[in-house]
XYZ file of C-alpha atoms in Angstrom:
601
model
C 6.875 25.918 -15.098
C 7.135 22.330 -15.430
C 9.863 22.167 -12.916
C 7.338 22.920 -10.338
C 5.588 19.596 -11.121
C 8.834 17.425 -10.850
C 9.098 16.944 -6.930
C 11.206 13.847 -5.578
C 9.784 11.495 -3.192
C 11.486 13.084 -0.290
C 9.890 16.684 -0.997
C 6.444 14.410 -1.264
C 6.989 12.882 1.872
C 8.111 16.230 3.579
C 4.967 18.074 2.329
C 2.402 15.431 3.395
C 3.956 14.084 6.685
C 6.054 16.134 8.531
C 6.967 13.601 10.985
C 10.307 11.509 11.023
C 8.467 8.327 12.090
C 7.003 7.770 8.410
C 9.476 5.164 6.452
C 9.598 4.085 2.847
C 6.708 1.414 2.508
C 8.044 -2.303 3.152
C 7.513 -4.690 0.018
C 5.183 -7.428 0.641
C 3.958 -6.898 4.037
C 1.849 -9.828 4.547
C 5.144 -11.914 4.211
C 6.449 -10.397 7.008
C 6.385 -11.088 10.833
C 3.063 -9.304 11.300
C 0.542 -8.634 14.483
C -2.901 -7.864 13.303
C -4.843 -4.758 15.125
C -7.763 -5.455 13.207
C -10.906 -5.988 15.373
C -12.980 -3.659 17.687
C -11.755 0.010 18.024
C -13.426 2.484 20.030
C -14.544 5.664 18.305
C -15.594 9.176 18.876
C -17.291 11.492 16.280
C -15.773 15.094 16.507
C -17.837 17.029 13.684
C -16.218 20.291 15.095
C -12.653 18.900 15.489
C -12.869 19.914 19.613
C -10.349 16.918 20.150
C -7.717 18.564 17.543
C -8.438 22.457 17.474
C -9.526 25.308 20.036
C -12.345 27.973 19.029
C -9.235 30.161 17.824
C -8.763 27.283 15.130
C -5.412 26.587 16.709
C -3.987 23.181 17.865
C -5.172 22.381 21.483
C -2.124 21.504 24.159
C -3.946 17.909 24.528
C -5.391 16.463 21.725
C -7.315 13.398 22.054
C -4.570 11.648 20.841
C -3.011 11.679 24.119
C -6.202 9.334 25.459
C -5.885 11.384 28.456
C -7.657 10.079 31.957
C -8.595 12.479 34.512
C -5.716 12.679 37.149
C -8.147 13.494 40.133
C -11.763 14.489 40.557
C -11.604 17.961 39.456
C -9.513 17.293 36.147
C -12.065 17.940 33.372
C -11.359 15.571 30.356
C -14.302 15.505 28.158
C -13.877 12.534 26.340
C -13.280 8.789 27.319
C -12.452 6.147 24.283
C -13.405 3.567 27.068
C -16.947 4.497 27.134
C -17.484 5.207 23.485
C -18.888 2.659 20.789
C -16.705 0.121 19.216
C -16.638 -0.505 15.465
C -14.974 -3.220 13.562
C -11.869 -2.340 11.669
C -11.241 -2.379 8.822
C -14.642 -0.997 7.800
C -16.039 2.249 6.605
C -18.266 4.481 9.061
C -21.017 4.951 6.565
C -22.235 1.486 6.871
C -20.914 0.311 10.026
C -23.036 2.818 11.769
C -26.166 3.989 9.936
C -26.213 7.342 11.720
C -23.154 8.087 10.059
C -24.291 7.084 6.477
C -23.776 10.791 5.200
C -21.026 11.856 7.700
C -18.295 13.688 6.466
C -15.619 14.727 8.909
C -13.666 13.703 11.620
C -13.902 10.631 13.962
C -11.115 9.443 16.268
C -10.510 5.519 16.498
C -8.550 3.878 19.458
C -6.966 0.567 20.567
C -5.441 -0.773 23.255
C -2.785 -3.922 22.239
C -0.092 -5.839 23.780
C 3.308 -6.103 22.440
C 6.537 -8.284 23.177
C 9.184 -5.872 22.470
C 12.603 -7.599 21.178
C 16.102 -6.529 21.306
C 17.829 -5.809 17.950
C 14.307 -5.340 16.018
C 12.137 -2.549 14.545
C 8.501 -2.158 14.976
C 6.636 -0.550 12.227
C 2.791 0.345 12.264
C 1.259 0.055 8.631
C -2.024 0.963 7.509
C -3.534 -0.593 4.168
C -5.403 2.648 3.567
C -7.309 5.326 5.580
C -9.923 7.661 4.005
C -8.910 10.593 3.715
C -6.596 11.926 6.057
C -4.831 10.072 9.075
C -3.143 11.630 12.111
C -1.598 8.641 14.246
C -0.422 8.615 17.843
C 1.299 5.758 19.566
C 0.849 5.888 23.400
C -0.465 9.524 23.391
C 2.529 10.819 21.159
C 2.074 11.620 17.232
C 3.978 9.654 14.945
C 2.699 11.115 11.903
C 0.202 12.632 9.342
C -0.996 10.896 6.001
C -3.106 12.372 3.212
C -4.682 10.274 0.630
C -7.640 7.503 1.161
C -6.393 4.363 -1.049
C -2.655 3.541 -0.674
C -0.822 2.101 1.887
C 1.570 3.526 4.525
C 3.834 2.821 7.575
C 5.487 4.427 10.433
C 8.679 3.336 12.303
C 7.351 3.195 15.974
C 10.193 1.539 17.649
C 10.968 4.441 20.038
C 7.188 4.768 20.372
C 6.240 1.264 21.464
C 6.394 -0.396 24.996
C 6.998 -4.006 25.944
C 3.554 -4.897 27.332
C 0.270 -2.484 27.240
C 0.008 0.157 24.335
C -2.703 2.076 22.682
C -3.128 3.511 19.201
C -5.130 6.312 18.318
C -5.953 7.786 14.580
C -7.856 10.568 13.718
C -9.555 10.200 10.565
C -11.107 13.069 8.114
C -12.560 12.352 5.222
C -13.832 16.150 4.279
C -13.865 16.614 0.819
C -11.688 19.574 -0.495
C -10.901 21.257 -3.627
C -7.094 20.850 -3.319
C -7.517 16.962 -2.568
C -6.888 13.965 -4.778
C -9.698 13.438 -5.904
C -11.053 16.836 -5.382
C -14.371 17.933 -3.970
C -16.655 16.480 -6.404
C -16.864 12.781 -7.585
C -19.262 10.187 -8.169
C -18.803 7.504 -5.557
C -19.546 7.308 -1.918
C -16.980 8.871 0.488
C -16.253 6.264 2.627
C -14.563 7.482 5.801
C -12.737 5.339 8.084
C -9.915 2.947 8.484
C -10.709 0.948 5.668
C -7.882 -1.460 5.468
C -5.764 -3.904 7.213
C -3.658 -2.367 10.518
C -0.845 -4.247 10.961
C 2.305 -4.225 13.346
C 5.420 -5.415 11.629
C 8.519 -6.672 13.482
C 11.740 -6.399 11.576
C 15.516 -6.907 12.092
C 17.352 -3.501 12.278
C 18.487 -4.269 8.925
C 15.730 -5.806 6.546
C 14.956 -6.179 2.950
C 12.894 -2.918 2.255
C 11.889 -3.414 -1.374
C 12.294 -6.059 -4.423
C 11.027 -6.356 -7.978
C 11.210 -9.243 -10.126
C 10.015 -9.450 -13.651
C 11.027 -10.308 -17.509
C 12.904 -8.227 -19.598
C 10.273 -6.549 -21.622
C 12.186 -7.190 -24.885
C 13.450 -10.867 -23.779
C 10.816 -13.066 -22.689
C 13.662 -15.469 -21.491
C 15.548 -12.921 -19.316
C 14.895 -12.646 -15.657
C 15.682 -9.142 -14.141
C 15.661 -9.012 -10.125
C 16.484 -6.012 -8.063
C 16.336 -5.547 -4.100
C 17.180 -2.823 -1.592
C 17.928 -3.002 2.333
C 16.772 -0.145 4.375
C 20.221 1.487 4.778
C 23.078 2.078 2.448
C 25.500 -0.964 3.747
C 27.338 -3.087 1.698
C 28.144 -6.743 1.785
C 24.640 -7.844 2.978
C 24.104 -11.354 1.532
C 20.989 -11.978 -0.122
C 19.772 -15.137 -1.778
C 16.891 -15.528 -4.356
C 15.227 -18.884 -4.966
C 12.912 -20.023 -7.388
C 13.090 -23.727 -7.033
C 10.349 -24.796 -9.798
C 12.675 -22.926 -12.218
C 15.927 -24.375 -10.482
C 17.083 -21.102 -9.838
C 19.327 -20.024 -6.696
C 21.353 -17.278 -6.603
C 23.410 -15.312 -4.011
C 23.805 -11.890 -4.189
C 25.665 -9.213 -2.119
C 24.544 -5.618 -1.543
C 26.467 -2.623 -2.976
C 27.347 0.503 -1.213
C 23.731 1.767 -1.434
C 22.374 -1.380 -0.111
C 20.989 -2.718 -3.434
C 21.596 -5.742 -5.329
C 20.517 -6.471 -9.113
C 20.889 -9.558 -11.142
C 19.779 -10.529 -14.875
C 19.651 -14.137 -15.896
C 18.081 -16.303 -18.201
C 15.124 -18.596 -17.304
C 12.617 -20.541 -19.292
C 9.322 -19.796 -17.051
C 5.604 -20.844 -18.331
C 4.600 -17.312 -19.116
C 1.256 -16.294 -17.051
C -1.886 -15.456 -19.123
C -5.821 -15.461 -18.307
C -5.952 -19.012 -19.535
C -3.095 -20.386 -17.352
C -2.559 -18.025 -14.513
C 0.912 -19.458 -13.585
C 2.710 -18.128 -10.573
C 5.833 -19.215 -9.358
C 7.082 -19.642 -5.421
C 9.648 -17.099 -4.750
C 11.696 -16.934 -1.716
C 14.234 -13.834 -1.146
C 16.277 -14.761 1.982
C 18.652 -12.392 4.144
C 20.269 -13.255 7.644
C 17.853 -16.202 8.186
C 14.697 -14.361 7.389
C 12.756 -15.610 4.263
C 10.173 -13.655 2.497
C 7.969 -15.380 0.472
C 5.951 -14.475 -2.643
C 4.057 -15.756 -5.493
C 5.144 -14.311 -8.625
C 3.910 -14.787 -12.372
C 6.090 -13.792 -15.400
C 4.752 -12.115 -18.605
C 5.595 -9.227 -21.005
C 3.133 -6.597 -22.110
C 3.513 -4.264 -25.234
C 1.770 -2.216 -28.113
C 2.520 -2.755 -31.744
C 0.779 -0.327 -33.783
C -2.924 -0.747 -32.897
C -2.513 -3.864 -31.089
C -1.966 -4.891 -27.769
C 0.525 -8.044 -27.178
C 0.646 -9.963 -24.175
C 3.549 -12.688 -24.386
C 3.799 -11.480 -27.977
C 0.430 -12.375 -28.885
C -2.432 -10.027 -29.868
C -5.181 -9.904 -27.091
C -8.527 -8.170 -26.801
C -9.155 -7.087 -23.273
C -12.896 -8.318 -22.155
C -13.378 -6.248 -19.467
C -15.773 -4.780 -16.930
C -15.261 -1.791 -14.453
C -15.220 -2.511 -10.664
C -15.789 0.201 -7.735
C -14.342 -1.158 -4.412
C -17.543 -1.793 -3.100
C -19.202 -4.910 -1.364
C -21.673 -6.912 -2.990
C -25.098 -7.381 -1.133
C -24.277 -5.136 1.961
C -22.318 -2.254 0.292
C -19.536 -0.564 2.199
C -15.594 -0.794 1.087
C -14.564 -3.911 -0.164
C -11.748 -5.079 2.314
C -10.975 -8.761 2.039
C -10.420 -11.736 -0.114
C -14.096 -13.069 -0.014
C -15.595 -9.730 -1.211
C -13.031 -9.741 -4.115
C -13.916 -13.454 -5.005
C -17.504 -12.356 -5.317
C -17.011 -9.465 -7.534
C -14.535 -11.116 -9.699
C -16.755 -14.342 -9.961
C -19.508 -12.323 -11.501
C -16.929 -10.807 -14.004
C -15.633 -14.445 -14.547
C -19.277 -15.424 -15.354
C -19.352 -12.541 -17.996
C -16.553 -13.910 -19.638
C -13.918 -10.995 -18.913
C -10.262 -11.572 -18.903
C -9.550 -7.846 -17.859
C -10.760 -5.597 -15.054
C -10.517 -1.733 -14.581
C -10.186 -1.231 -10.796
C -12.006 2.245 -10.797
C -11.194 5.209 -9.806
C -8.598 4.585 -7.014
C -6.185 1.608 -6.300
C -7.979 -1.067 -4.859
C -7.038 -3.417 -1.937
C -4.308 -5.971 -2.200
C -6.720 -8.792 -1.844
C -8.565 -7.972 -4.802
C -5.350 -7.450 -6.917
C -3.995 -11.004 -6.081
C -7.338 -12.736 -6.288
C -7.385 -11.199 -9.901
C -4.093 -12.379 -10.448
C -4.773 -15.989 -9.518
C -7.894 -15.953 -11.100
C -6.274 -15.001 -14.504
C -7.613 -11.310 -15.007
C -5.438 -8.702 -16.256
C -5.893 -5.189 -14.669
C -6.052 -1.680 -15.228
C -5.238 0.329 -11.824
C -5.443 4.191 -11.476
C -5.123 6.979 -8.978
C -8.100 9.227 -8.222
C -6.950 12.211 -10.628
C -10.799 12.776 -11.352
C -12.505 15.443 -13.208
C -11.358 18.798 -12.238
C -8.330 18.750 -10.110
C -6.427 21.722 -8.758
C -4.062 21.654 -11.688
C -1.764 24.503 -10.544
C -1.291 23.780 -6.810
C 1.832 22.170 -6.214
C 0.668 20.415 -2.965
C -2.270 18.677 -5.043
C 0.671 17.372 -7.576
C 2.691 16.226 -4.764
C -0.327 14.209 -3.338
C -1.229 12.804 -6.980
C 2.557 11.969 -7.434
C 2.739 10.488 -3.869
C -0.529 8.203 -4.827
C 1.183 7.138 -7.909
C 4.205 6.134 -6.464
C 2.606 4.386 -3.804
C 0.110 2.445 -6.086
C 3.253 1.124 -8.394
C 5.352 0.455 -5.262
C 2.786 -1.850 -3.809
C 1.727 -3.666 -6.937
C 4.703 -3.701 -9.112
C 5.234 -7.591 -8.622
C 1.738 -8.377 -9.848
C 1.984 -9.569 -13.230
C -1.559 -9.026 -13.964
C -1.247 -5.516 -13.570
C -0.609 -4.256 -17.232
C -1.628 -0.576 -17.263
C -1.261 2.230 -14.930
C -3.910 5.106 -15.483
C -2.852 8.508 -14.372
C -6.745 10.137 -14.571
C -10.261 9.886 -15.530
C -12.491 12.426 -17.708
C -10.269 15.560 -17.213
C -11.048 18.526 -19.086
C -8.495 19.655 -21.371
C -6.079 22.875 -20.814
C -2.598 23.555 -20.412
C -2.202 23.318 -16.844
C -3.774 19.827 -16.973
C -1.668 18.927 -19.792
C 1.554 19.792 -17.612
C 0.300 18.120 -14.586
C -0.547 14.909 -16.342
C 2.217 14.723 -18.460
C 4.340 15.109 -15.453
C 2.893 11.965 -14.034
C 3.213 10.103 -16.915
C 6.911 10.848 -16.875
C 7.188 10.148 -13.501
C 5.372 6.634 -13.710
C 7.683 5.642 -16.446
C 10.836 6.326 -14.249
C 9.069 3.931 -11.376
C 8.183 1.323 -13.871
C 9.256 0.874 -17.481
C 7.383 -2.732 -17.960
C 3.737 -1.575 -18.146
C 1.667 0.284 -20.384
C 0.606 4.047 -19.425
C -2.916 5.175 -19.972
C -5.607 7.597 -18.826
C -9.469 7.804 -19.533
C -9.883 10.688 -21.780
C -13.045 12.648 -22.617
C -14.135 13.156 -26.243
C -14.882 16.673 -26.671
C -14.516 17.435 -30.136
C -17.234 16.945 -33.037
C -16.945 17.830 -36.518
C -20.623 17.047 -37.225
C -23.432 15.792 -34.973
C -22.663 12.394 -35.564
C -18.901 12.366 -36.040
C -17.012 12.237 -32.869
C -13.106 12.697 -32.998
C -10.729 12.325 -30.048
C -8.336 15.007 -29.702
C -6.136 15.097 -26.571
C -2.555 16.420 -26.195
C -2.048 13.397 -23.643
C -1.910 11.277 -26.663
C 1.816 11.473 -26.937
C 2.454 10.529 -23.415
C 0.239 7.334 -23.352
C 0.945 3.634 -24.744
C -2.761 3.287 -25.257
C -5.946 5.454 -26.080
C -8.762 5.254 -23.733
C -11.981 7.322 -23.633
C -15.257 7.348 -22.202
C -18.388 7.367 -24.068
C -22.398 7.338 -22.857
C -24.143 7.456 -26.267
C -27.529 6.394 -25.467
C -27.787 7.524 -21.734
C -26.513 11.160 -21.706
C -27.120 11.296 -25.688
C -29.954 9.885 -27.830
C -29.847 5.928 -28.175
C -30.807 6.336 -31.790
C -27.527 8.363 -32.395
C -25.512 5.019 -31.829
C -26.593 3.644 -35.284
C -25.339 6.931 -37.397
C -22.045 7.814 -35.420
C -18.639 7.824 -36.778
C -15.309 7.546 -34.621
C -12.284 8.897 -35.409
C -8.929 8.063 -33.526
C -6.420 9.677 -35.350
C -3.199 7.923 -33.738
C -1.432 4.652 -34.206
C -2.146 3.199 -30.960
C -4.475 0.601 -29.332
C -7.859 1.851 -28.203
C -9.681 0.722 -25.159
C -13.189 2.288 -24.447
C -12.579 2.713 -20.806
C -16.368 3.613 -19.913
C -19.928 3.166 -21.605
C -23.143 2.145 -20.604
C -26.271 3.322 -18.988
C -28.497 2.443 -16.065
C -31.408 -0.006 -15.282
C -33.274 -0.873 -12.119
C -33.048 -4.641 -11.661
C -36.522 -6.335 -12.083
C -38.121 -3.199 -13.598
C -39.332 -4.343 -17.070
C -41.024 -2.250 -20.076
C -40.636 -1.474 -23.782
C -36.774 -0.803 -25.056
C -37.550 2.761 -25.566
C -38.301 3.665 -21.964
C -35.058 4.757 -19.440
C -34.701 2.641 -16.200
C -35.822 -0.607 -17.681
C -33.534 -3.606 -18.129
C -34.998 -3.743 -21.722
C -33.538 -0.122 -22.286
C -30.450 -1.156 -20.955
C -30.331 -4.300 -23.112
C -30.613 -2.459 -26.145
C -28.204 0.187 -25.270
C -25.817 -2.612 -25.101
C -26.702 -4.065 -28.222
C -26.266 -0.680 -30.105
C -23.139 0.574 -28.444
C -21.301 -2.982 -29.160
C -22.486 -2.860 -32.822
C -20.998 0.686 -32.929
C -17.740 0.378 -31.063
C -16.821 -2.511 -33.059
C -16.462 -0.463 -36.191
C -13.969 1.515 -34.534
C -10.263 1.133 -35.929
C -7.800 -0.321 -33.693
C -10.289 -1.435 -30.800
C -8.309 -3.449 -28.623
C -10.576 -3.819 -25.476
C -13.234 -2.293 -23.551
C -14.568 -1.778 -19.897
C -18.315 -0.936 -19.763
C -19.586 1.006 -16.600
C -20.165 -0.880 -14.530
C -20.331 -4.354 -13.030
C -22.193 -3.696 -10.020
C -24.559 -0.815 -8.975
C -22.816 1.195 -6.447
C -23.724 3.890 -4.070
C -23.171 7.769 -5.008
C -24.613 10.843 -3.144
C -25.149 12.279 -6.990
C -27.754 9.976 -7.442
C -30.895 11.440 -6.018
C -33.797 10.239 -7.901
C -35.955 8.468 -5.238
C -37.779 5.213 -6.216
C -35.277 4.718 -9.109
C -31.310 5.238 -8.143
C -31.783 5.702 -4.133
C -28.467 6.928 -3.861
C -27.377 4.164 -6.335
C -25.692 4.476 -9.721
C -27.772 2.279 -11.501
C -25.518 1.424 -14.369
C -24.289 -1.891 -13.283
C -24.993 -5.031 -15.305
C -25.769 -6.896 -11.842
C -27.493 -5.244 -9.286
C -26.093 -4.405 -5.860
C -27.798 -7.511 -4.601
C -26.524 -9.729 -7.218
C -29.108 -10.048 -9.767
C -27.966 -10.284 -13.186
C -29.619 -7.669 -15.530
C -30.576 -8.386 -19.086
C -27.471 -6.288 -20.428
C -25.252 -8.804 -18.583
C -25.903 -11.647 -21.246
C -25.860 -9.273 -24.061
C -22.221 -8.261 -22.871
C -21.324 -12.117 -22.159
C -22.342 -13.248 -25.650
C -20.202 -10.667 -27.423
C -17.090 -11.501 -24.970
C -17.890 -15.330 -26.047
C -17.432 -14.288 -29.606
C -14.033 -12.301 -28.873
C -12.830 -14.996 -27.302
C -13.322 -17.584 -29.751
C -11.811 -15.090 -32.271
C -8.456 -14.535 -30.117
C -8.021 -18.141 -29.426
């Protein structure tokens, strides 16, 4: 049965995108020769998918992707992008257009652009993310389909693009489906649209496709570098330069188009107190790729997590990719700075980017600000465990998350799942993902947010999960005081029967900012304050506690939160309101973290 789940990347690409224009992701796109296609795009809502399907549920001969114009006065064409409204891209349609707040379905986006086509060059079309399914057309020709709403993808459009005037059309569909990842039910807003940057990348016919640079996890003075060009070609010269380390190495590709290097270095190690990054340049045939990369090691020893060989306590908070003050998908450095600034005020050194890979700006800003990061894919609640296409989708998202961010030293944990019910099919699915993750990156820790489902008595919670053998860190969610009596915190005993570090990946409760009362009344700041005090006292008694990420930094939109006058479509568990108001619980957590920071100096 397990063999079904071990799918190669080629099979994944084939199952999710049946068109040959999709090519492997280009590493570090923002350091390439790029042209932004961000800006105003025309859009047409298509709730019945008339631009794609006929009334027999078959693909139409001429889709909206062709951007057709009437040939004469009798040629019936029932759409016109040039007369349709415009939307700023990147964005989500739910907050960009008020009438689309609850909309789930298809919308077509179109943009005209000019491009200078150069001989001997390749052109790639890159999307940071489209939620959830994207069908992409260039100049009326379909170049591919992508499934998954939170990871990047790119197409080689060299044979589709013209010198001069061009247009791109993207059909975006965010309908929730049982076989999707995430599945039909989840607890955040289903933001639809082209939610991250759209770029044209101009490359030489032969280019550096991928590279990785990190320390040997067993030797902090040994640098490991690898790179790959986009074709199996020997004899191509690459140069790696790190001036501050007095390092410059010339390398030559082997028959597979790859280079590797292991060499001694003495870097200043990245850490939250000193998030040191080095200027790195990778050169090939006159083209330079610039990056900023930090060096550190992360490992476990018994019940401890070690950063650069020293025990640490992860003073964390969970964050959704949602803007402060105006809601909607966060998609720029300024959005990240606001959220991470609050986390810095809270005393955090660690962020859980939930429940899906966040945008590159957020990861890079966190790295510069000294935050360690947990990054995860949206295998959330009840996935279609036995569906091979669902697994292929999950593995593709895991691959692309790791591929994009493997050079970001602040990411210390890859997570596979959140609150998944135990069972044989689930164990096969998740253990396969864990094994796959280790083939892609052996330098980081693996974890997942488990559920506590076994109790030997009313006041004893025991974590029992078969996935314990596949993870490096035991993480679980608990909500005593919110979905269970707050008085139970004083009586509760926790048993975690594994010799591994423990992270509480979620805990907390809701409060409406500015609503006050006694500490025994739900939704008041005083109740949330009490819940935080009692949970911190309870959780501190867990043997091997190495960190936590309470749920959550900021109130966020969720269609599951229907209590008018209190929730108003918001999950109110934030320690900061959606308008940036810090609740009383914020200061309780800050005091706890300040104490922990002193203990681990």
